[in-house]
Coordinates of C-alpha atoms and ligand atoms in Angstrom, one line a residue:
M1193 CA -92.8 -55.3 53.9
T1194 CA -89.5 -56.4 52.2
A1195 CA -86.2 -54.6 52.5
Q1196 CA -86.5 -53.4 48.9
E1197 CA -90.0 -52.1 49.5
L1198 CA -88.8 -50.0 52.4
G1199 CA -86.7 -48.2 49.8
F1200 CA -83.2 -47.9 51.4
R1201 CA -80.4 -47.9 48.9
H1202 CA -78.0 -50.4 50.5
R1203 CA -75.1 -52.8 50.1
F1204 CA -75.3 -56.3 51.4
V1205 CA -72.3 -58.5 51.7
P1206 CA -73.1 -62.1 52.7
A1207 CA -71.2 -63.8 55.5
A1208 CA -68.3 -66.0 54.5
Q1209 CA -69.0 -69.7 54.7
D1210 CA -66.9 -70.0 57.8
G1211 CA -67.8 -66.6 59.1
P1212 CA -69.5 -65.9 62.4
P1213 CA -73.4 -65.8 62.4
V1214 CA -73.3 -62.1 62.8
T1215 CA -74.5 -59.2 60.7
L1216 CA -73.0 -55.7 61.1
V1217 CA -75.3 -52.9 60.2
L1218 CA -73.1 -50.1 59.0
L1219 CA -74.4 -46.5 59.4
H1220 CA -72.5 -43.7 57.8
G1221 CA -72.1 -40.1 59.0
T1222 CA -73.6 -37.0 57.4
G1223 CA -72.6 -36.8 53.7
G1224 CA -71.6 -40.4 53.6
N1225 CA -73.1 -43.3 51.8
E1226 CA -73.5 -47.1 51.8
D1227 CA -69.9 -47.7 50.7
D1228 CA -68.2 -45.7 53.4
L1229 CA -68.0 -48.2 56.3
L1230 CA -67.6 -51.5 54.3
S1231 CA -63.9 -51.8 54.8
L1232 CA -64.2 -50.9 58.5
G1233 CA -66.9 -53.7 58.8
R1234 CA -64.6 -56.2 57.1
E1235 CA -61.7 -55.3 59.5
L1236 CA -63.9 -55.4 62.6
A1237 CA -65.5 -58.7 62.0
P1238 CA -63.9 -60.7 59.2
G1239 CA -66.4 -63.0 57.5
A1240 CA -69.5 -61.4 59.1
A1241 CA -72.4 -60.3 56.9
L1242 CA -72.5 -56.6 56.2
L1243 CA -75.7 -54.6 55.7
S1244 CA -75.1 -51.0 54.8
P1245 CA -78.0 -48.6 54.1
R1246 CA -77.8 -45.1 52.8
G1247 CA -79.7 -42.5 54.9
K1248 CA -82.7 -41.2 53.1
V1249 CA -82.7 -37.6 54.3
L1250 CA -80.8 -35.0 52.2
E1251 CA -79.3 -31.9 53.9
N1252 CA -78.0 -29.7 51.1
G1253 CA -77.6 -32.8 49.0
L1254 CA -75.8 -34.7 51.9
P1255 CA -77.3 -38.0 53.0
R1256 CA -78.3 -38.4 56.6
F1257 CA -80.5 -40.8 58.6
F1258 CA -82.8 -38.1 60.0
R1259 CA -83.4 -34.3 59.9
R1260 CA -81.8 -31.8 62.2
L1261 CA -82.8 -28.2 62.9
A1262 CA -79.3 -27.1 63.6
E1263 CA -76.0 -28.8 64.6
G1264 CA -76.8 -31.1 67.5
I1265 CA -80.5 -30.1 67.5
F1266 CA -82.6 -32.9 66.1
D1267 CA -86.1 -32.8 64.5
Q1268 CA -87.5 -35.3 67.1
Q1269 CA -90.6 -36.1 65.0
D1270 CA -88.5 -37.0 62.0
L1271 CA -86.0 -38.9 64.2
A1272 CA -88.9 -41.0 65.6
L1273 CA -90.2 -41.8 62.2
R1274 CA -86.8 -42.6 60.7
T1275 CA -85.9 -44.8 63.7
T1276 CA -89.0 -46.9 63.1
E1277 CA -88.4 -47.0 59.4
L1278 CA -84.7 -48.1 59.7
S1279 CA -85.6 -50.7 62.4
K1280 CA -88.2 -52.2 60.0
F1281 CA -85.6 -52.2 57.2
V1282 CA -83.1 -54.1 59.3
T1283 CA -85.7 -56.7 60.3
A1284 CA -87.0 -57.0 56.7
A1285 CA -83.5 -57.2 55.2
K1286 CA -82.4 -60.0 57.6
E1287 CA -85.5 -61.9 56.5
S1288 CA -85.1 -61.4 52.8
Y1289 CA -81.3 -62.3 52.9
G1290 CA -82.1 -65.4 55.1
I1291 CA -80.0 -64.3 58.1
Q1292 CA -82.8 -64.0 60.7
H1293 CA -80.6 -66.3 63.0
H1294 CA -77.7 -63.8 63.0
S1295 CA -76.9 -61.6 65.9
T1296 CA -77.0 -58.0 64.8
V1297 CA -74.4 -55.3 65.7
A1298 CA -74.7 -51.7 64.7
V1299 CA -71.5 -49.9 63.7
G1300 CA -72.3 -46.2 63.3
Y1301 CA -70.3 -43.0 62.9
S1302 CA -71.6 -39.6 64.0
N1303 CA -75.1 -39.2 62.5
G1304 CA -75.1 -43.0 61.9
A1305 CA -74.2 -43.6 65.6
N1306 CA -77.0 -41.3 66.6
I1307 CA -79.7 -43.2 64.8
A1308 CA -78.2 -46.5 66.1
A1309 CA -78.5 -45.0 69.7
S1310 CA -82.1 -43.9 68.9
I1311 CA -82.9 -47.5 67.8
L1312 CA -81.3 -48.9 71.0
L1313 CA -83.4 -46.5 73.1
S1314 CA -86.7 -47.0 71.4
V1315 CA -86.9 -50.3 69.5
P1316 CA -85.5 -53.1 71.7
G1317 CA -84.4 -56.4 70.1
I1318 CA -83.0 -54.9 66.9
F1319 CA -79.4 -54.7 68.0
D1320 CA -77.5 -57.2 70.2
G1321 CA -74.6 -54.8 70.3
A1322 CA -73.5 -51.4 69.0
A1323 CA -70.2 -49.7 68.3
L1324 CA -71.2 -46.0 68.5
L1325 CA -68.4 -43.8 67.1
R1326 CA -68.8 -40.2 68.1
P1327 CA -72.4 -40.5 69.2
M1328 CA -74.5 -38.0 71.1
V1329 CA -77.8 -38.3 73.1
P1330 CA -80.5 -38.6 70.4
F1331 CA -83.2 -37.9 72.9
V1332 CA -83.6 -38.5 76.6
P1333 CA -86.1 -41.5 76.9
F1334 CA -88.9 -41.1 79.4
D1335 CA -89.1 -44.8 79.9
P1336 CA -86.0 -46.5 78.4
P1337 CA -86.3 -50.1 77.4
R1338 CA -84.2 -52.8 79.2
L1339 CA -81.0 -53.4 77.4
D1340 CA -79.6 -56.2 79.6
G1341 CA -77.2 -58.3 77.6
V1342 CA -76.7 -55.6 74.9
H1343 CA -73.0 -54.6 74.6
V1344 CA -72.3 -51.1 73.6
L1345 CA -69.0 -49.3 72.8
L1346 CA -69.0 -45.5 72.9
A1347 CA -65.9 -43.9 71.2
A1348 CA -65.9 -40.2 72.1
G1349 CA -63.5 -37.4 71.4
E1350 CA -62.1 -35.4 74.3
R1351 CA -61.9 -32.3 72.1
D1352 CA -65.0 -33.0 69.9
P1353 CA -66.5 -29.6 68.9
I1354 CA -69.8 -31.3 68.0
V1355 CA -70.3 -33.6 71.1
E1356 CA -69.5 -32.1 74.5
T1357 CA -68.0 -34.5 77.0
G1358 CA -71.0 -34.0 79.3
N1359 CA -73.3 -35.3 76.5
T1360 CA -71.2 -38.5 76.2
D1361 CA -71.4 -38.9 80.0
L1362 CA -75.2 -38.5 79.8
L1363 CA -75.5 -41.1 77.0
T1364 CA -73.2 -43.5 79.0
S1365 CA -75.4 -43.2 82.0
I1366 CA -78.7 -43.6 80.1
L1367 CA -77.4 -46.8 78.5
D1368 CA -75.9 -48.0 81.7
S1369 CA -79.1 -47.5 83.7
A1370 CA -81.0 -49.4 81.0
G1371 CA -78.8 -52.4 81.8
A1372 CA -76.5 -52.3 78.7
D1373 CA -72.9 -53.4 79.1
V1374 CA -71.2 -50.1 78.2
K1375 CA -67.5 -49.6 77.4
L1376 CA -66.3 -46.0 76.9
H1377 CA -63.2 -45.1 74.9
W1378 CA -61.9 -41.6 75.0
H1379 CA -59.9 -40.4 71.9
P1380 CA -57.6 -37.4 72.7
G1381 CA -58.8 -35.5 69.6
G1382 CA -62.0 -34.3 68.0
H1383 CA -64.9 -35.7 65.9
E1384 CA -62.6 -37.4 63.3
L1385 CA -61.7 -41.0 64.2
G1386 CA -58.1 -41.9 65.0
Q1387 CA -56.3 -45.2 64.9
D1388 CA -56.9 -45.6 68.7
D1389 CA -60.7 -45.6 68.0
L1390 CA -60.3 -48.3 65.4
F1391 CA -58.1 -50.4 67.8
A1392 CA -60.7 -49.9 70.6
A1393 CA -63.5 -50.9 68.2
K1394 CA -61.6 -54.0 67.1
R1395 CA -60.8 -55.1 70.7
W1396 CA -64.4 -54.5 71.7
M1397 CA -65.7 -56.5 68.7
D1398 CA -63.2 -59.4 69.3
S1399 CA -64.4 -59.7 72.9
W1400 CA -68.1 -59.4 71.8
L1401 CA -67.6 -62.1 69.2
L1402 CA -66.2 -64.4 72.0
T1403 CA -68.7 -63.6 74.7
G1404 CA -71.6 -61.5 73.6
S1405 CA -72.7 -63.3 70.5
K1406 CA -75.1 -65.8 72.0
R1407 CA -77.1 -67.0 69.0
T1408 CA -75.8 -69.9 66.9
A1409 CA -76.3 -70.7 63.2
Ligands
MLT2303 C1 -76.0 -35.3 63.8 O1 -76.6 -34.4 63.2 O2 -76.4 -36.5 63.8 C2 -74.8 -34.9 64.6 O3 -74.7 -33.6 64.7 C3 -73.6 -35.4 63.9 C4 -73.4 -34.9 62.5 O4 -73.9 -35.5 61.6 O5 -72.8 -33.9 62.4

């Protein structure tokens, strides 16, 4: 199935001619859209390709990537379905835009970080790296995939009213035990991102581009 057939409204920005062979998959938070993270993507990895889908689920008119029953309580059946659907979209989009050889890095905020974490924990091989900004545990995997060689940044808020610090610790240990190379950044505030998060994400991406990006054009 092609990316268009999978029906995600999305933006695609091709890589610059001298850009790295990397595609950032930008995943917005609740109420966001496919335009929200384009400038963040450009800052984090100048010249990389950007693929930015809009979540298909609507919660009171606000786009999301999967349904929830309440704040922090996810509809696990819908999450599983949407995780598969988004993974297929990423694969199909890379093929239809001719960038199969690119490494793929997710950059997700909040609900977007949660679906990125869900993909990491259930569909191995989609993401080579992920910057998860204010994520929470999407589900506790019974049998997590091996994530050796996958680099993950978790940017969490010490006073986040949505994600408890214990939840961040649990996600860190799940990813860690699966073999991912996990870096954790603690922001002194809440769920909103601060400059320090953006600096941490930039530092992480710069070092990933130097060392973690193994595939070549
Ligand atoms: C979620 O539903 O994914 C999280 O609670 C974050 C949010 O979107 O508020």
